[in-house]
XYZ file of C-alpha atoms in Angstrom:
439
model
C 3.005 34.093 -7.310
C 1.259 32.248 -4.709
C 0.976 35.179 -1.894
C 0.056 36.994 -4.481
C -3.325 35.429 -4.747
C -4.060 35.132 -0.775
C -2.352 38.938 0.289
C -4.107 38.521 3.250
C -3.085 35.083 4.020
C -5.632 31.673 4.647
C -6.853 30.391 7.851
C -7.822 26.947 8.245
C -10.400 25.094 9.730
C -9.212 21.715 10.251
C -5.520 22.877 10.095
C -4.330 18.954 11.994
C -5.816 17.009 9.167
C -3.261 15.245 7.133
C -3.656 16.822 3.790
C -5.172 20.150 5.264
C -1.688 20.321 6.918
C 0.543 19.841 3.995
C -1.065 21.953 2.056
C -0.714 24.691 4.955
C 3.074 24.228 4.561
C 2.719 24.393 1.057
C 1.477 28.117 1.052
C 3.883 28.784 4.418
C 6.903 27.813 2.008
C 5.404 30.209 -0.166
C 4.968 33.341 1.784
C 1.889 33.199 2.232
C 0.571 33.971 6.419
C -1.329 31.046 7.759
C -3.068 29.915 10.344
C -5.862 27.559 11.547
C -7.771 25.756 14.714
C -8.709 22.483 14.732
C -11.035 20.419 17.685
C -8.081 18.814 19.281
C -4.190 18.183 19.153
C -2.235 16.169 16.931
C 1.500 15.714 15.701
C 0.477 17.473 12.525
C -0.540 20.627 14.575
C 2.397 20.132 16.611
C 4.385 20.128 13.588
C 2.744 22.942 12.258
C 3.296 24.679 15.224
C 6.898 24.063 15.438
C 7.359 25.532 12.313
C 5.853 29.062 13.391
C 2.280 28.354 11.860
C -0.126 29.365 14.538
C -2.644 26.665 15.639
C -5.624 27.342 17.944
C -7.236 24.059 19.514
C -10.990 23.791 19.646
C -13.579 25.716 18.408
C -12.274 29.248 17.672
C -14.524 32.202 17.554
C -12.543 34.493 16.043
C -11.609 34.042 12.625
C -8.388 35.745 11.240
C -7.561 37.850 8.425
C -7.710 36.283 5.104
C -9.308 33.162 3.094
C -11.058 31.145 5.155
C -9.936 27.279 4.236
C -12.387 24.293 4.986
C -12.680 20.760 4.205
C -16.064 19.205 2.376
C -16.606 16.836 5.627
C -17.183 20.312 7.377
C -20.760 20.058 7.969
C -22.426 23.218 6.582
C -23.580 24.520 9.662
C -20.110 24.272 11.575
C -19.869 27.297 13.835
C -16.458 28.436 12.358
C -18.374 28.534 8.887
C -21.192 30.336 9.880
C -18.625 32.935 11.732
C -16.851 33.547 8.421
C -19.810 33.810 6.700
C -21.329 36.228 8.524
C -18.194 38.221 8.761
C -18.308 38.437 4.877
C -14.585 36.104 4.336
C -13.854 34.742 1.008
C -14.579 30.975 1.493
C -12.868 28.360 -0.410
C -13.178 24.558 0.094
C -9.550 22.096 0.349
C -10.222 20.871 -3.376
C -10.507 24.177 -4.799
C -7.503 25.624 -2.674
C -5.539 21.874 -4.284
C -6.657 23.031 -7.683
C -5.384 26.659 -7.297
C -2.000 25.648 -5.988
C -1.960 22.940 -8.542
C -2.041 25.454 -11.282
C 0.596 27.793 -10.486
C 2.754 24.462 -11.725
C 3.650 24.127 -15.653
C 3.386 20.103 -14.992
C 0.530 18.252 -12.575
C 0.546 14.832 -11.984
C -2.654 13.782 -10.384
C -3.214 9.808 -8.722
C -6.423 9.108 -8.005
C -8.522 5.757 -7.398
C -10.194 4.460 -4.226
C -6.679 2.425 -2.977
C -3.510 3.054 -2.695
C -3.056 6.824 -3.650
C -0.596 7.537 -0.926
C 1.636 4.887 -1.473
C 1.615 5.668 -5.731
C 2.192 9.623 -4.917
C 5.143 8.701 -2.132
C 6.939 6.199 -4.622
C 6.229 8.847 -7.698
C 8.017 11.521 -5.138
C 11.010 8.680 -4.749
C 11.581 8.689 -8.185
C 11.844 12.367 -8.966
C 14.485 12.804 -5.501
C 16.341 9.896 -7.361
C 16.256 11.601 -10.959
C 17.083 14.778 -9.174
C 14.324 16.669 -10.802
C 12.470 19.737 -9.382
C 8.948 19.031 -8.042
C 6.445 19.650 -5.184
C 4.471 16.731 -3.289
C 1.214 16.583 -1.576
C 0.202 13.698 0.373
C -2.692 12.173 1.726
C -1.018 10.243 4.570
C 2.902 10.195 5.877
C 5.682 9.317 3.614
C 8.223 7.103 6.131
C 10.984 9.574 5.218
C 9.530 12.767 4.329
C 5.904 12.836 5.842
C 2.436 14.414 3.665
C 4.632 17.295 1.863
C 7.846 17.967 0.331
C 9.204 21.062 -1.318
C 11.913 20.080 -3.917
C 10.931 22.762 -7.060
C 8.079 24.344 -8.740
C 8.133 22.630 -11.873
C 6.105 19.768 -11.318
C 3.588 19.072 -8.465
C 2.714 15.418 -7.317
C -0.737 15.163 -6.003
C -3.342 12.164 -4.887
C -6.840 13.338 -6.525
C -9.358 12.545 -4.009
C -13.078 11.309 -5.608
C -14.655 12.579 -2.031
C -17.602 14.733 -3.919
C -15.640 14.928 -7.009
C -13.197 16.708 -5.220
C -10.683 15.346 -7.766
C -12.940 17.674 -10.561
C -10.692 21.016 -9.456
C -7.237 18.743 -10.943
C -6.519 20.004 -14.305
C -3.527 17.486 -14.882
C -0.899 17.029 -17.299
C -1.022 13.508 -16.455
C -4.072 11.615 -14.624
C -3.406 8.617 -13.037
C -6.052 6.261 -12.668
C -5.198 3.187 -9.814
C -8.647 1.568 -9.755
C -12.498 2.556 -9.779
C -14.269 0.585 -7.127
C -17.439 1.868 -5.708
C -16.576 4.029 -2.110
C -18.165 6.863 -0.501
C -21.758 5.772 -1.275
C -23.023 9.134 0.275
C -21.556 10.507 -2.864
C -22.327 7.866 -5.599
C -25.222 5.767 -5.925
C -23.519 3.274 -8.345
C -21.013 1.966 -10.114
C -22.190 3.590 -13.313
C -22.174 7.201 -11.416
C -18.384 6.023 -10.178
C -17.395 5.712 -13.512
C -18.725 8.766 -15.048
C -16.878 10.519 -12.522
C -13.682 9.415 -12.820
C -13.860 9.697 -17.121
C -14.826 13.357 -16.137
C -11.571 13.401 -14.186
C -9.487 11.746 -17.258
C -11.279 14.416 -19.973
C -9.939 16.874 -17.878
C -5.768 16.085 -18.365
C -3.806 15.827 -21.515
C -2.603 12.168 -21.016
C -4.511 9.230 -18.513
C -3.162 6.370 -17.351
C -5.281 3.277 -16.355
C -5.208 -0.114 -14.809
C -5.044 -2.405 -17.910
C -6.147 -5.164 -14.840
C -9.359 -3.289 -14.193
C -12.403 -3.991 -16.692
C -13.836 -0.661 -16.005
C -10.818 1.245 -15.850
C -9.749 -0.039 -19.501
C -13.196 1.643 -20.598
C -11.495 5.421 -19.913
C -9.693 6.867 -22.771
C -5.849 6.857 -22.057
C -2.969 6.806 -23.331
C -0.881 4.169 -21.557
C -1.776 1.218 -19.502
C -0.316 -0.598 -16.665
C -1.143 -4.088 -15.127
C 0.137 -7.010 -13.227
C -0.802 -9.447 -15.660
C -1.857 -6.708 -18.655
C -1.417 -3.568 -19.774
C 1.241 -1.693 -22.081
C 3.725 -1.734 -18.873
C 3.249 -4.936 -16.718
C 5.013 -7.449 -14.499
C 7.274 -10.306 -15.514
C 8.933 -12.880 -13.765
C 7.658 -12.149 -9.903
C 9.025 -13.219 -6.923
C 8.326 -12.808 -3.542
C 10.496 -13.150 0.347
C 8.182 -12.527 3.525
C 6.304 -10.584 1.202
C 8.816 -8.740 -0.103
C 8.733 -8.659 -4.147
C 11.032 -8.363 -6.782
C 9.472 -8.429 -10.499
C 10.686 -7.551 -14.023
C 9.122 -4.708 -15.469
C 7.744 -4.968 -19.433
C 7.085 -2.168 -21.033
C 5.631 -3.164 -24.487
C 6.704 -7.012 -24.142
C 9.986 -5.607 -23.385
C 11.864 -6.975 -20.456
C 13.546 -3.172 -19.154
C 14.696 -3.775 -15.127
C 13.889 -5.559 -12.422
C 12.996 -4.044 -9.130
C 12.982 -5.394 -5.677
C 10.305 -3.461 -3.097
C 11.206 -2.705 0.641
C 7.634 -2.574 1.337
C 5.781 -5.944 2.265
C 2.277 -6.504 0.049
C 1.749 -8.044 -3.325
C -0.563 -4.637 -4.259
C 2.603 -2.710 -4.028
C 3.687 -4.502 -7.346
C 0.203 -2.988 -9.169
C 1.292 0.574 -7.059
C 4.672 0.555 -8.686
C 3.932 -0.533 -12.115
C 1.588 2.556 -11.808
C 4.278 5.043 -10.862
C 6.478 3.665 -13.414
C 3.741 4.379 -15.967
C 3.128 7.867 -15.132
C 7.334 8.857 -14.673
C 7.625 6.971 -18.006
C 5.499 10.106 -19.305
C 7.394 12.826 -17.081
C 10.478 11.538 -19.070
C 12.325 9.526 -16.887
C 14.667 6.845 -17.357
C 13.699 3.064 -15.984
C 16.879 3.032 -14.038
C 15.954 6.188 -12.472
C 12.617 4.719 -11.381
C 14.137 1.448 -10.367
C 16.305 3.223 -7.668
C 13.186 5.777 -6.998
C 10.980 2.734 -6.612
C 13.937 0.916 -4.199
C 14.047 4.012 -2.171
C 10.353 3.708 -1.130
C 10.455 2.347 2.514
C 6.283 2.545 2.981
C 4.197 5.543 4.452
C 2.537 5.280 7.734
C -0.630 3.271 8.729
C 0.060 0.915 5.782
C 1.405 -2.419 6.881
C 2.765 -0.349 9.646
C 4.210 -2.520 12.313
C 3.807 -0.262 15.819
C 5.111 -2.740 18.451
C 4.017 -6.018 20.216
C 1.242 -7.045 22.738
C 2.318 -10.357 25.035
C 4.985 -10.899 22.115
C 2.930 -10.988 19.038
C 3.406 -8.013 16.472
C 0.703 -5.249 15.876
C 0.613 -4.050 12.485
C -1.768 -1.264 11.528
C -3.290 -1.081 7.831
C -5.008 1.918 6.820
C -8.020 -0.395 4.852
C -11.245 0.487 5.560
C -12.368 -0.698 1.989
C -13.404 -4.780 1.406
C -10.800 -4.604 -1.667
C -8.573 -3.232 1.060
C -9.190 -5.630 3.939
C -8.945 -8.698 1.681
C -5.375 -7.972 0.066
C -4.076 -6.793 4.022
C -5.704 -9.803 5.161
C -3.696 -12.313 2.698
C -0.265 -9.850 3.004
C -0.654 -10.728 7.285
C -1.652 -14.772 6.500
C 1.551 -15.379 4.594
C 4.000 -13.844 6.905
C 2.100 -15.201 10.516
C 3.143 -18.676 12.210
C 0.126 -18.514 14.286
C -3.208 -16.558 13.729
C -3.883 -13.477 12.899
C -6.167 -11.790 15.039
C -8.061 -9.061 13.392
C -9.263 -6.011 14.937
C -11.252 -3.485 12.020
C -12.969 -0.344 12.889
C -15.876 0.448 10.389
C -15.401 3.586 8.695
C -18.787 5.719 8.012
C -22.172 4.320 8.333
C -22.897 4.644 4.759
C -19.681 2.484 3.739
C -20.857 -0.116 5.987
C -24.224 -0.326 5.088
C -24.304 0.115 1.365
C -20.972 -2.437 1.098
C -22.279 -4.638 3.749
C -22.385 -7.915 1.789
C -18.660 -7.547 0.938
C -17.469 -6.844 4.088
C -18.667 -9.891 5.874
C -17.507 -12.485 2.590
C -13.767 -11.046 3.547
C -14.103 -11.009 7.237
C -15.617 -14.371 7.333
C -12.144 -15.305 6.648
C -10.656 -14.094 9.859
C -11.068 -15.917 13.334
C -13.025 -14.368 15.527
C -12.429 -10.717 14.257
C -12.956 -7.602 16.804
C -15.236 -5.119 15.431
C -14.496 -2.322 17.432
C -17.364 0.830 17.114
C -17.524 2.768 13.799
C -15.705 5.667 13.152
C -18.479 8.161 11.928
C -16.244 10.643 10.324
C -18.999 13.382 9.059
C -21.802 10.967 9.409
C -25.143 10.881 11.588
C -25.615 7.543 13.266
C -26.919 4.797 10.947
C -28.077 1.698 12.803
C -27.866 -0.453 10.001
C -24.372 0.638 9.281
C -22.987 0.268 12.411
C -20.427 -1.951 13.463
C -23.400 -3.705 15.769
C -25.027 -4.610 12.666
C -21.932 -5.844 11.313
C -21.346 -7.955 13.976
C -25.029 -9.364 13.835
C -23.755 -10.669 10.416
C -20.211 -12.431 11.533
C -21.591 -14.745 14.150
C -18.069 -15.126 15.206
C -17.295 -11.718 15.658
C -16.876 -9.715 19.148
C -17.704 -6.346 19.511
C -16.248 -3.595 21.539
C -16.182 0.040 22.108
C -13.570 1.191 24.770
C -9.330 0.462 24.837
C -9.869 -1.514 27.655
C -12.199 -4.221 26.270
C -10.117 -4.071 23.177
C -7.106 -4.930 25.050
C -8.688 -7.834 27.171
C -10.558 -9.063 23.901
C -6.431 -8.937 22.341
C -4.886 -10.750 25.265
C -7.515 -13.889 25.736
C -5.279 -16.402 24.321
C -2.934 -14.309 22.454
C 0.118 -15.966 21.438
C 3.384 -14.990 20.623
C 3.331 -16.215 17.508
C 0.035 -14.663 16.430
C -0.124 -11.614 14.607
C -2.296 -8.693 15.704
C -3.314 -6.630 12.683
C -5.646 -3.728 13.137
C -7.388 -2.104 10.065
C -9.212 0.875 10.064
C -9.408 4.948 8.854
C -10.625 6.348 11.898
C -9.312 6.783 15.450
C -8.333 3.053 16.155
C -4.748 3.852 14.585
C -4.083 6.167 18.354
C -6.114 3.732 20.079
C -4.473 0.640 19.673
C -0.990 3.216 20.592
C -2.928 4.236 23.906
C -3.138 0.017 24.215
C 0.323 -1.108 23.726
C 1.435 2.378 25.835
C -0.394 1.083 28.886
């Protein structure tokens, strides 16, 4: 049992993050006595909170009974750290706590890839609430009906697999499934090559992979089944789309088995649910079952989010902070706009920006005078050439700014109704454009 592995329950630091918080629940479902500080409040440790786990906010001196929990952006020499180290706790990072929770499972189904792991996990949790089977899911991001964590049964557990310093390495997964391997975190891997390696290491490490049959690289890892929008063993036929809402065929082996309509705008969703179908093909599932699964999936949060209008034009927030990313959000927000759309992006670690550069001025060059708004520096030291100023020195049309206020006046020069605002970013801009449209 769970509790029986942390008697003296786990304490957090960094309880409000959005995986660090489902995976607080997780062992709180289980018996298990937690709780955690983080540097400021959120709705995840108001959540938390509600639900009787103890959350201290800012930096907390004390540190409780029991293994100490941290996160690998938690800079080694974080006070909290050095606290519990002195005090002689058992430390144990998030991926190793994922791995030990992931075992106590008989089946693991890991996603991982550099996009689109929430979505792929939330639609593979659809499908097991439709087939009524038992399982346990674990989210990087919010669900739009069940948020980063559900509890349904112990038999299998639905995970993403982050590549964050090969944090996915701690999965040992009945089934791996591989989205995509494009280059990210360059503070982590110096090149594609090293990208690779990493994620065939995460393959050799399940009983049965599944890979993009689209991606050249991805065909290179060993697997078992394939999935594609134009190849693999289980790809898309017959596609159609309405305001960017699709409805495709799915064939599995050049057979034509059901068509499925999405209730989530974006043509990557088809590649996202041709994924999940793969993968619940494996767990044993039916394809009716993962047609009304798939149907059920209503989006998660900070995807193609729409969170309200500014002088009457919609403000959609994308969680892309990738140039894959931007590009396909970009293209989803040009087909459905009558008038412009105005693009606000917050850069998303100095090392992203610098080492990926190149690629993210080709796809912003395709915007109209995008807002670059200051970087986001996550666990990062500032990097002049990967700031957003140097990004900005590179899109001659480009504005920057660095406060709510100048974002808002930047927004509302010539804004028209018809226009569509669409903000993309991982860091804080998601509750800063909110503070906007509140004021």
């Amino acid at each position: 049992m769970i509790s029986e592995i942390f008697p003296s329950g786990c304490y957090f630091i960094g309880i409000g993050g959005v995986s660090m918080s489902a995976l607080a629940l997780f062992l709180h479902d289980r018996g298990v006595c937690v709780r955690g500080s983080d540097v400021s409040e959120s709705n995840f440790t108001e959540m938390l909170q509600e639900k009787g786990i103890p959350v201290t906010i800012g930096n907390d001196e004390e540190i409780y009974e029991g293994t100490v929990v941290y996160t690998g952006a938690v800079d080694a020499s974080d006070r909290q750290l050095s606290v519990a180290r002195r005090a002689g706790k058992r430390l144990i990072s998030r991926a190793e706590l994922l791995g030990r929770l992931a075992d106590s499972f008989p089946h693991v189904v890991s996603v991982a890839g550099c996009h689109g792991k929430t979505s792929t996990t939330s639609m593979l949790a659809h499908i097991f609430e439709a087939g009524k089977h038992p399982y346990t899911v674990h989210i990087g991001g919010e669900d739009a009906g069940f948020g980063n964590y559900r509890n349904r049964g112990e038999e299998f557990f639905l995970t993403e697999a982050c590549e964050f310093k090969r944090s996915f390495l701690s999965l040992k997964s009945e089934i791996a499934l591989i989205l995509n391997t494009d280059r990210d975190h360059t503070d982590c891997y110096h090149d594609e090559e090293e990208t690779l390696r990493a994620y065939a290491l995460f393959a050799a490490q399940a009983k049965k992979t599944v890979v993009n049959g689209d991606e050249r690289n991805g065909r290179k890892i060993p697997h078992v089944l394939s999935f594609g929008r134009y190849s693999g063993d289980i790809r898309a036929g017959k596609v159609f789309s309405d305001g960017e809402f699709y409805r495709f065929t799915v064939v599995e082996n050049s057979v034509p088995m059901v068509e499925v309509r999405l209730n989530v705008r974006g043509e990557i969703h088809v590649s996202n649910a041709l994924a999940a179908y793969a993968a619940a093909r494996l767990c044993g599932f039916t394809a009716a079952e993962i047609k009304l699964g798939l149907e059920s999936f209503r989006g998660v949060k900070r995807r193609f989010e729409e969170v309200g209008t500014l002088a009457g034009a919609p403000v959609i927030c994308d969680y892309a902070h990738h140039p894959r990313e931007i590009e396909m959000t970009i293209a989803t927000a040009e087909r459905i706009c009558r008038g412009r759309v105005r693009i606000v992006f917050q850069p998303h670690t100095y090392t992203r920006t610098r080492d990926l550069m190149g690629d993210f001025v080709r796809v912003l060059k395709r915007a109209e005078q995008p807002i670059i708004y200051k970087t986001y520096a996550a666990r990062e030291k500032f990097d002049a050439s990967g700031s957003a100023v140097a990004l900005v020195g590179n899109l001659p049309e480009a504005s920057y700014v660095q406060s709510p206020a100048q974002l808002k006046a930047r927004l509302t020069d010539g804004l028209s109704s018809d226009d569509l605002i669409l903000v993309l970013g991982a860091g804080d801009i998601y509750s800063i454009i909110k503070t906007v449209l509140d004021e």
